[in-house]
Tab-separated table of C-alpha atoms in Angstrom:
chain	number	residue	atom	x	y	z
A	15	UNK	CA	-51.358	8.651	43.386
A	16	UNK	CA	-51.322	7.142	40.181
A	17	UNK	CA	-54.648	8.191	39.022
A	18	UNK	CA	-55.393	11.795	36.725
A	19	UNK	CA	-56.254	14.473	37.692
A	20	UNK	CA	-60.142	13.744	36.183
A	21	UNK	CA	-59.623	10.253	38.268
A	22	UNK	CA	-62.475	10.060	40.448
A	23	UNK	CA	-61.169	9.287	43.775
A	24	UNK	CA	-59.048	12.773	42.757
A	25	UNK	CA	-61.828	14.799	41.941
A	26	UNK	CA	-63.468	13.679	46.012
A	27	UNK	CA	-60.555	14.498	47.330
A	28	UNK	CA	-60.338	18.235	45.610
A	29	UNK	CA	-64.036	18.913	46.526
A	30	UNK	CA	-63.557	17.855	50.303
A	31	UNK	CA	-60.303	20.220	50.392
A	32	UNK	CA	-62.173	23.116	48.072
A	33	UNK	CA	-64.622	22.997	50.981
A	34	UNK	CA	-62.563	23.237	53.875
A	35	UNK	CA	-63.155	19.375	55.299
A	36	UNK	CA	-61.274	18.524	57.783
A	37	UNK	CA	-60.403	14.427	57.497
A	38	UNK	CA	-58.566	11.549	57.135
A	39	UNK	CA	-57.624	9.351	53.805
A	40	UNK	CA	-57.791	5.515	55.041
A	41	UNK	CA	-58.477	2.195	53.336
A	42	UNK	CA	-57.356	1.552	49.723
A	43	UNK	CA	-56.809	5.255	48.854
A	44	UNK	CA	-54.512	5.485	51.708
A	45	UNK	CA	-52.244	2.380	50.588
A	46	UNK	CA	-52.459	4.110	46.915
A	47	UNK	CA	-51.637	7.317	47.913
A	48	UNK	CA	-48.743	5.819	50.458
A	49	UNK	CA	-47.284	4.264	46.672
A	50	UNK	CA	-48.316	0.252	47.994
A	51	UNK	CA	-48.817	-1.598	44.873
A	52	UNK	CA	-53.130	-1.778	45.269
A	53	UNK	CA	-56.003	-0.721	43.559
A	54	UNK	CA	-59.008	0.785	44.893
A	55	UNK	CA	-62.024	1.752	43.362
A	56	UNK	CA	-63.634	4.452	46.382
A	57	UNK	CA	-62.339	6.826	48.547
A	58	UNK	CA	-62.636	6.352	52.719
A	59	UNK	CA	-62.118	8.972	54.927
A	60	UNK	CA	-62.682	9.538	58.702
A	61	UNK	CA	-63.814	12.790	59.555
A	62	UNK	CA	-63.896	15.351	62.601
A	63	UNK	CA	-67.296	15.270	63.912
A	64	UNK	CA	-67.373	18.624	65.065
A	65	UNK	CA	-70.288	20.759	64.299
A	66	UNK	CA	-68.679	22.919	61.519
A	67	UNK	CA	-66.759	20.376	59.963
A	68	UNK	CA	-70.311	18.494	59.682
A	69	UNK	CA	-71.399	21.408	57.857
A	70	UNK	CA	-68.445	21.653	55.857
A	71	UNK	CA	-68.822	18.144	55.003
A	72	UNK	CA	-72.679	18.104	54.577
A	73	UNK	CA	-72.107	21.049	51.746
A	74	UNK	CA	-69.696	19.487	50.024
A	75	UNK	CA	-71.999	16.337	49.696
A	76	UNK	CA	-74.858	18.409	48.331
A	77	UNK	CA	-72.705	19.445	45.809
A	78	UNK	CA	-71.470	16.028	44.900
A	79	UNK	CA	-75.106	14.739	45.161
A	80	UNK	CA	-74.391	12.479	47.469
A	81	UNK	CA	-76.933	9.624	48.467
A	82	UNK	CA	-76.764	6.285	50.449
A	83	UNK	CA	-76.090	3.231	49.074
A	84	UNK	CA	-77.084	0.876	48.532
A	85	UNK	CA	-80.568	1.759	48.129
A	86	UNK	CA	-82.703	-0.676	46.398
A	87	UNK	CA	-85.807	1.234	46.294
A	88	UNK	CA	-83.840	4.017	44.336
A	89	UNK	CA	-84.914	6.870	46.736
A	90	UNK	CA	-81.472	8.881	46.918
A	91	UNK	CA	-81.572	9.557	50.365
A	92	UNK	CA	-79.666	12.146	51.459
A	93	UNK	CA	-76.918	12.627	54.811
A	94	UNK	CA	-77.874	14.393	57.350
A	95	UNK	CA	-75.640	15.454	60.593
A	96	UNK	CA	-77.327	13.488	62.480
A	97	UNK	CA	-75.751	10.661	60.375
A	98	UNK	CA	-72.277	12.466	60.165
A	99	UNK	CA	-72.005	12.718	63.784
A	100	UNK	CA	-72.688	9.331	64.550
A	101	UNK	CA	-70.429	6.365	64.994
A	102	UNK	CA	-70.637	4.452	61.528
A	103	UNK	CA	-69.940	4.021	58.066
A	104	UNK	CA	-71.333	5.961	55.964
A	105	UNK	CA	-71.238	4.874	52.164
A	106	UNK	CA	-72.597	7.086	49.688
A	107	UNK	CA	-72.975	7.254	45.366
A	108	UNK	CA	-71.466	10.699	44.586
A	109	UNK	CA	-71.617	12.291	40.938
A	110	UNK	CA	-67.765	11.535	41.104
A	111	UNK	CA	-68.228	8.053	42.523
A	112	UNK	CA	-68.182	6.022	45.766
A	113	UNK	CA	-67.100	8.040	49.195
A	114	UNK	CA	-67.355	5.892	52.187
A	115	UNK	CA	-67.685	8.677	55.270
A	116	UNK	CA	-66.452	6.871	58.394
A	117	UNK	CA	-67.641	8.289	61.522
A	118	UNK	CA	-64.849	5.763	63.102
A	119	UNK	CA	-62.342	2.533	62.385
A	120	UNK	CA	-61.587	-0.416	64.121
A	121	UNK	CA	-63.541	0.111	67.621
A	122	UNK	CA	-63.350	3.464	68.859
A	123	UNK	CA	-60.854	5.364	66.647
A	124	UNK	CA	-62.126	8.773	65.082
A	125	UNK	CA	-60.546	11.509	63.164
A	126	UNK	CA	-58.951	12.510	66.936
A	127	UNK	CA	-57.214	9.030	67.606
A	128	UNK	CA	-56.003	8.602	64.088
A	129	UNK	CA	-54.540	11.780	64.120
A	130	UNK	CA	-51.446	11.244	65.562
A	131	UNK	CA	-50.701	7.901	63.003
A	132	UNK	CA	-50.970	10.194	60.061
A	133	UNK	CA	-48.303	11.651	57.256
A	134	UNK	CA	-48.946	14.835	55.658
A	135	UNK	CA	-48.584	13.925	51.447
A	136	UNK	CA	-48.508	16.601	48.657
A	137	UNK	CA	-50.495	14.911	45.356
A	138	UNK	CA	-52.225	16.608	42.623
A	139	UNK	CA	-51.460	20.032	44.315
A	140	UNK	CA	-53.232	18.886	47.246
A	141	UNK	CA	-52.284	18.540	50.724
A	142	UNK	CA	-53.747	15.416	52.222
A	143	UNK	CA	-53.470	13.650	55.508
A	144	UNK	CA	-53.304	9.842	54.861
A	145	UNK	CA	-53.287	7.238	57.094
A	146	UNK	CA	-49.888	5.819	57.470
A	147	UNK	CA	-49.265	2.077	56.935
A	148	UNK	CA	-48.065	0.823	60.748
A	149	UNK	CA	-51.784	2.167	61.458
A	150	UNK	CA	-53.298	0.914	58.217
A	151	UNK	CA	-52.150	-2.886	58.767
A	152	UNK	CA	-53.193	-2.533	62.111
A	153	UNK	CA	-56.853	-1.236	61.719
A	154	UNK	CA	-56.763	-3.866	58.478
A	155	UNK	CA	-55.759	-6.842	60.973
A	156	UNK	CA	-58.661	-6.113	63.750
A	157	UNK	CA	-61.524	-5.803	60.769
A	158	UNK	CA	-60.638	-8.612	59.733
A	159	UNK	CA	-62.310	-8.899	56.674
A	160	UNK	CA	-61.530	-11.053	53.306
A	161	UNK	CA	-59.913	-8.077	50.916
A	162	UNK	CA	-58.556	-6.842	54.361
A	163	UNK	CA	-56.578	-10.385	54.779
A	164	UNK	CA	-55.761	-10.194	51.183
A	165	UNK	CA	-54.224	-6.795	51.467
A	166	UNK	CA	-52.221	-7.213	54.298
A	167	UNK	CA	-49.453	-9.147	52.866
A	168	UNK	CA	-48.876	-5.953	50.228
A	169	UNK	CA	-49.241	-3.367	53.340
A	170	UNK	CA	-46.735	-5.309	55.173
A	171	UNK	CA	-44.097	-5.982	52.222
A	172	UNK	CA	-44.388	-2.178	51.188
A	173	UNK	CA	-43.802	-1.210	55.474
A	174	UNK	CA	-40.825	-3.513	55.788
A	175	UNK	CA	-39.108	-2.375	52.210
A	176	UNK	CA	-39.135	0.687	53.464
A	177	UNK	CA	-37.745	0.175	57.094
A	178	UNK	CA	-34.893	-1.505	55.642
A	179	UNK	CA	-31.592	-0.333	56.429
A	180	UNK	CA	-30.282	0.492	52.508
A	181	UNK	CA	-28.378	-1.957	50.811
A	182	UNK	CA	-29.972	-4.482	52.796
A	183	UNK	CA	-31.691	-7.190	50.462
């Protein structure tokens, strides 16, 4: 990851793996962290909705003093497991900045799905499970959405680079 250590999106990911959360890095942080040439500005994860990863989680965002967002009428609301073990997106203001907590991606796909399309990355002394790209640009393709179409010709570029027999131009 190119950020610091202080970087926000690195401080998230050291509280979630300080407190034992078991998850998933996708979106923008997972094309960052995968070295695709993209910005990002918040960290999504998927989680595992079992009961003591929902605790897990749910500390952690006390600690970060996480609330909703956006919330116009300014009245912090706070997660609840209820929320966590649900089948949405979840975006919340931390003290270290925007985590988007994503129950599931692209239809049906949880933290049990995704699994298996993961790599294991060292960064920053961490150990993270990211997304990995074939997955990415797929889940990217079926949302559909405006930065999701702009990404995609990055995602794609960075895949086939690297699938490229060497020498190969």
């Amino acid at each position: 990851m190119t950020g610091q250590p202080d970087d926000p999106i690195v401080r998230l990911l050291s509280s979630l793996i300080e407190g034992n959360v078991e998850f998933i890095v996708v979106g923008g942080a997972a094309a960052v962290l995968s070295g695709v040439p993209v910005v990002t500005k918040d960290l999504d994860i998927v989680h595992k909705r079992s009961p003591e990863n929902v605790e897990r989680l749910l500390t952690v965002l006390s600690k970060l003093d996480a609330h909703f967002r956006p919330d116009f009428a300014q009245r912090k609301l706070r997660p609840r497991a209820s929320d966590l073990t649900g089948h949405g997106h979840l975006n919340f203001d931390t003290s270290c900045g925007p985590l988007d907590v994503l129950c599931e991606i692209s239809g049906a796909r949880g933290f049990d799905e995704l699994l298996p399309h993961t790599a294991e990355l060292r960064d920053f002394d961490m150990k993270l499970r990211v997304l990995d790209l074939p997955m990415l640009i797929k889940v990217k393709s079926e949302a559909n959405r405006p930065k999701d179409r702009m990404a995609l010709p990055i995602l794609m570029a960075t895949l086939e680079e690297r699938t490229k027999p060497r020498g190969q131009p």
